[in-house]
Amino acid sequence: MNPSALSPDQLDLQARARELAAGPVAERAAEVDRTEQYPWDTVELLKDAKLIGMTIPKQFGGQGKGWLDAVLAIEALSSACAVTGRIAVETNMGAISAVMAYGSEEQKKMAADMVLAGDKPAICITEPDAGSDANGMTTRADKRGNRYVLNGRKHWITGGGVSRLHLIFAKVYDEKGTFEGIGGFLAIRDETKGLKITKREPTMGLRGIPEAVIDLEDMDVPPSSLVIPPRGLKKGFADLMTAYNSQRVGAATVALGIADGAYQLALDWSEKRHQFGRPINEFQGLQWKLADMSIKLSASRALVYNAARSGEGGFPDMLMAAQAKVFTSESAIQIVNEALQFFGARGYSRELPLERMARDVRMFTIGGGTAEVLRNVVAGALLKKKLPQTRDGWDKA
Ligand SMILES: Cc1cc2nc3c(=O)[nH]c(=O)nc-3n(C[C@H](O)[C@H](O)[C@H](O)COP(=O)(O)OP(=O)(O)OC[C@H]3O[C@@H](n4cnc5c(N)ncnc54)[C@H](O)[C@@H]3O)c2cc1C
């Protein structure tokens, strides 16, 4: 992007994030991947650099920054370490942004305090039998007296086991057993009774953040833990999912950052590596690869930045966020794969970051809405039609 389109504050933020990425974040990236340990030391660095919770409004201790500010930081961090980029996503977007937009004053204060202290909230939607079809979730919250009791299983929950704050989605039933809508409940690991982390998934990449199964066994919470958007519980899931558009832009940004990091490595290596008595970038076969990679990067960056900008004062536009995530995630996989090819055998070694980047980047056409399902979102928005996917044509919720 033309740097003149960024404000002086944004250029400063980008420079700070790039410095951190090139220094301590890059130094730790391979070890974080190898040890599969959540990088608490990096979280401290992000806190010190004020890159955590920056989108939280000032009255709750944050900086009130916009989505594009967060995107600039996430892109820079992800070019060195995708795990660090994801921590920046989930402490600025997704669950925290849903609470800051729709929570009660008490909920906002609690969530903001936890994130600013370094907690990465977990958002719990997916279940073993309800992935793309999130409305098909079976986790239920039953009203019993002045409490809600939740039962069900969530899986592939990012941060399960390290996150403290959880936003857990469940079908809500009143005391008579009547379905009221899908609601999001706040719960705190190790404090809320019945919230259990029962398995860590052995993942292909992004190994520094656990993906976990969470079992809710008579999880007991007061009604004040329910986040209720202005249109009420009936439209609660749809409204809370608008906040998810910020997370989709964040996920696209991590993919963009990984791809940019891999591209820069390939560009640099193409000058250093000589074969047949000349730098390999003198071969047209590789020049065209570099050209294609840079075209995809520029197009991805434009989509991501525009989607981020569309959310000023609210959440990013659903169509723009979906377009950005589909294109960027698919392009990033191609770019990283090509970058690895530039290194020949060396690219296949765990001594270089390319193989880690190739594993990390593969996730982004899956998590946060698959590329196929997001194409349905794009088509639905273009055609201005609800495109139900069930056989009888109606959502089960
Ligand atoms: C690393 C990682 C982190 C994640 N983090 C979280 C998290 O923090 N919280 C959370 O709640 N979830 C999380 N997820 C889950 C993620 O959101 C789901 O994996 C995703 O929504 C897809 O669901 P599924 O895996 O059950 O695939 P399925 O829904 O079973 O899909 C299988 C295949 O069918 C395709 N498909 C399904 N329906 C359609 C359709 N209507 N049209 C066309 N194709 C279709 C899909 O695109 C896919 O290719 C994470 C996943 C990963 C990999």
mmCIF file of N, CA, C and O in Angstrom, residues 10 66-72 93 245-246 249-250 253 301-317 320-321 324:
data_model
loop_
_atom_site.group_PDB
_atom_site.id
_atom_site.type_symbol
_atom_site.label_atom_id
_atom_site.label_comp_id
_atom_site.label_asym_id
_atom_site.label_seq_id
_atom_site.Cartn_x
_atom_site.Cartn_y
_atom_site.Cartn_z
ATOM 1 N N GLN A 10 -0.081 5.825 12.186
ATOM 2 C CA GLN A 10 -0.111 4.449 11.650
ATOM 3 C C GLN A 10 1.273 4.025 11.165
ATOM 4 O O GLN A 10 1.685 2.878 11.362
ATOM 5 N N GLY A 66 -8.429 1.818 15.499
ATOM 6 C CA GLY A 66 -9.309 1.205 14.507
ATOM 7 C C GLY A 66 -8.775 -0.140 14.023
ATOM 8 O O GLY A 66 -7.662 -0.557 14.373
ATOM 9 N N TRP A 67 -9.582 -0.778 13.168
ATOM 10 C CA TRP A 67 -9.201 -2.107 12.655
ATOM 11 C C TRP A 67 -7.935 -2.030 11.810
ATOM 12 O O TRP A 67 -7.111 -2.947 11.823
ATOM 13 N N LEU A 68 -7.785 -0.942 11.027
ATOM 14 C CA LEU A 68 -6.595 -0.858 10.168
ATOM 15 C C LEU A 68 -5.328 -0.749 11.012
ATOM 16 O O LEU A 68 -4.284 -1.313 10.649
ATOM 17 N N ASP A 69 -5.424 -0.067 12.147
ATOM 18 C CA ASP A 69 -4.254 0.007 13.045
ATOM 19 C C ASP A 69 -3.860 -1.400 13.491
ATOM 20 O O ASP A 69 -2.684 -1.773 13.454
ATOM 21 N N ALA A 70 -4.875 -2.165 13.905
ATOM 22 C CA ALA A 70 -4.595 -3.537 14.352
ATOM 23 C C ALA A 70 -4.010 -4.358 13.204
ATOM 24 O O ALA A 70 -3.051 -5.117 13.381
ATOM 25 N N VAL A 71 -4.570 -4.165 12.015
ATOM 26 C CA VAL A 71 -4.103 -4.918 10.841
ATOM 27 C C VAL A 71 -2.618 -4.635 10.559
ATOM 28 O O VAL A 71 -1.842 -5.546 10.256
ATOM 29 N N LEU A 72 -2.222 -3.386 10.673
ATOM 30 C CA LEU A 72 -0.823 -3.028 10.390
ATOM 31 C C LEU A 72 0.118 -3.755 11.349
ATOM 32 O O LEU A 72 1.175 -4.267 10.954
ATOM 33 N N MET A 93 -9.466 -8.305 18.250
ATOM 34 C CA MET A 93 -10.628 -8.571 17.393
ATOM 35 C C MET A 93 -11.403 -9.762 17.961
ATOM 36 O O MET A 93 -11.039 -10.310 19.002
ATOM 37 N N ASN A 245 -16.669 -10.639 11.874
ATOM 38 C CA ASN A 245 -16.078 -10.090 10.647
ATOM 39 C C ASN A 245 -14.727 -9.444 10.931
ATOM 40 O O ASN A 245 -13.854 -9.419 10.064
ATOM 41 N N SER A 246 -14.562 -8.916 12.149
ATOM 42 C CA SER A 246 -13.251 -8.341 12.488
ATOM 43 C C SER A 246 -12.218 -9.456 12.592
ATOM 44 O O SER A 246 -11.092 -9.341 12.111
ATOM 45 N N VAL A 249 -11.097 -10.570 9.169
ATOM 46 C CA VAL A 249 -10.088 -9.658 8.608
ATOM 47 C C VAL A 249 -8.745 -9.922 9.292
ATOM 48 O O VAL A 249 -7.694 -9.945 8.645
ATOM 49 N N GLY A 250 -8.788 -10.190 10.594
ATOM 50 C CA GLY A 250 -7.557 -10.493 11.330
ATOM 51 C C GLY A 250 -6.893 -11.760 10.820
ATOM 52 O O GLY A 250 -5.674 -11.807 10.620
ATOM 53 N N THR A 253 -5.261 -11.180 7.653
ATOM 54 C CA THR A 253 -4.032 -10.405 7.854
ATOM 55 C C THR A 253 -2.867 -11.297 8.264
ATOM 56 O O THR A 253 -1.729 -11.076 7.828
ATOM 57 N N ARG A 301 -3.330 -7.318 0.032
ATOM 58 C CA ARG A 301 -3.192 -6.189 0.966
ATOM 59 C C ARG A 301 -4.321 -5.185 0.740
ATOM 60 O O ARG A 301 -4.917 -4.672 1.693
ATOM 61 N N ALA A 302 -4.621 -4.919 -0.525
ATOM 62 C CA ALA A 302 -5.696 -3.956 -0.825
ATOM 63 C C ALA A 302 -7.035 -4.467 -0.280
ATOM 64 O O ALA A 302 -7.800 -3.705 0.334
ATOM 65 N N LEU A 303 -7.312 -5.752 -0.473
ATOM 66 C CA LEU A 303 -8.587 -6.313 0.021
ATOM 67 C C LEU A 303 -8.669 -6.248 1.544
ATOM 68 O O LEU A 303 -9.699 -5.877 2.113
ATOM 69 N N VAL A 304 -7.547 -6.607 2.194
ATOM 70 C CA VAL A 304 -7.544 -6.639 3.663
ATOM 71 C C VAL A 304 -7.664 -5.221 4.224
ATOM 72 O O VAL A 304 -8.476 -4.963 5.129
ATOM 73 N N TYR A 305 -6.885 -4.291 3.706
ATOM 74 C CA TYR A 305 -6.926 -2.922 4.239
ATOM 75 C C TYR A 305 -8.306 -2.292 3.989
ATOM 76 O O TYR A 305 -8.847 -1.594 4.837
ATOM 77 N N ASN A 306 -8.861 -2.539 2.792
ATOM 78 C CA ASN A 306 -10.185 -1.966 2.499
ATOM 79 C C ASN A 306 -11.261 -2.567 3.400
ATOM 80 O O ASN A 306 -12.163 -1.862 3.850
ATOM 81 N N ALA A 307 -11.163 -3.870 3.647
ATOM 82 C CA ALA A 307 -12.134 -4.511 4.553
ATOM 83 C C ALA A 307 -11.999 -3.916 5.949
ATOM 84 O O ALA A 307 -12.996 -3.625 6.620
ATOM 85 N N ALA A 308 -10.752 -3.718 6.390
ATOM 86 C CA ALA A 308 -10.535 -3.114 7.719
ATOM 87 C C ALA A 308 -11.135 -1.710 7.761
ATOM 88 O O ALA A 308 -11.833 -1.341 8.710
ATOM 89 N N ARG A 309 -10.888 -0.939 6.709
ATOM 90 C CA ARG A 309 -11.407 0.450 6.669
ATOM 91 C C ARG A 309 -12.935 0.483 6.674
ATOM 92 O O ARG A 309 -13.543 1.429 7.186
ATOM 93 N N SER A 310 -13.558 -0.550 6.092
ATOM 94 C CA SER A 310 -15.028 -0.553 6.000
ATOM 95 C C SER A 310 -15.667 -0.639 7.390
ATOM 96 O O SER A 310 -16.861 -0.407 7.543
ATOM 97 N N GLY A 311 -14.865 -1.002 8.396
ATOM 98 C CA GLY A 311 -15.433 -1.208 9.723
ATOM 99 C C GLY A 311 -15.318 -0.028 10.656
ATOM 100 O O GLY A 311 -15.620 -0.149 11.849
ATOM 101 N N GLU A 312 -14.906 1.125 10.116
ATOM 102 C CA GLU A 312 -14.749 2.291 10.995
ATOM 103 C C GLU A 312 -16.047 2.602 11.737
ATOM 104 O O GLU A 312 -17.108 2.713 11.127
ATOM 105 N N GLY A 313 -15.970 2.684 13.056
ATOM 106 C CA GLY A 313 -17.155 3.002 13.855
ATOM 107 C C GLY A 313 -18.071 1.812 14.081
ATOM 108 O O GLY A 313 -19.126 1.931 14.686
ATOM 109 N N GLY A 314 -17.715 0.658 13.564
ATOM 110 C CA GLY A 314 -18.536 -0.542 13.756
ATOM 111 C C GLY A 314 -17.688 -1.762 13.467
ATOM 112 O O GLY A 314 -16.553 -1.839 13.923
ATOM 113 N N PHE A 315 -18.243 -2.696 12.708
ATOM 114 C CA PHE A 315 -17.480 -3.889 12.335
ATOM 115 C C PHE A 315 -17.285 -3.923 10.824
ATOM 116 O O PHE A 315 -18.102 -3.374 10.084
ATOM 117 N N PRO A 316 -16.217 -4.584 10.355
ATOM 118 C CA PRO A 316 -15.987 -4.656 8.912
ATOM 119 C C PRO A 316 -17.188 -5.245 8.170
ATOM 120 O O PRO A 316 -17.909 -6.104 8.696
ATOM 121 N N ASP A 317 -17.375 -4.759 6.965
ATOM 122 C CA ASP A 317 -18.452 -5.220 6.099
ATOM 123 C C ASP A 317 -18.306 -6.731 5.847
ATOM 124 O O ASP A 317 -17.208 -7.221 5.565
ATOM 125 N N MET A 320 -16.961 -7.689 2.300
ATOM 126 C CA MET A 320 -15.549 -7.334 2.109
ATOM 127 C C MET A 320 -14.634 -8.216 2.964
ATOM 128 O O MET A 320 -13.542 -8.609 2.533
ATOM 129 N N ALA A 321 -15.095 -8.542 4.172
ATOM 130 C CA ALA A 321 -14.284 -9.402 5.044
ATOM 131 C C ALA A 321 -14.186 -10.804 4.442
ATOM 132 O O ALA A 321 -13.104 -11.414 4.440
ATOM 133 N N ALA A 324 -11.930 -10.737 1.347
ATOM 134 C CA ALA A 324 -10.521 -10.604 1.753
ATOM 135 C C ALA A 324 -9.990 -11.927 2.285
ATOM 136 O O ALA A 324 -8.865 -12.333 1.968
#
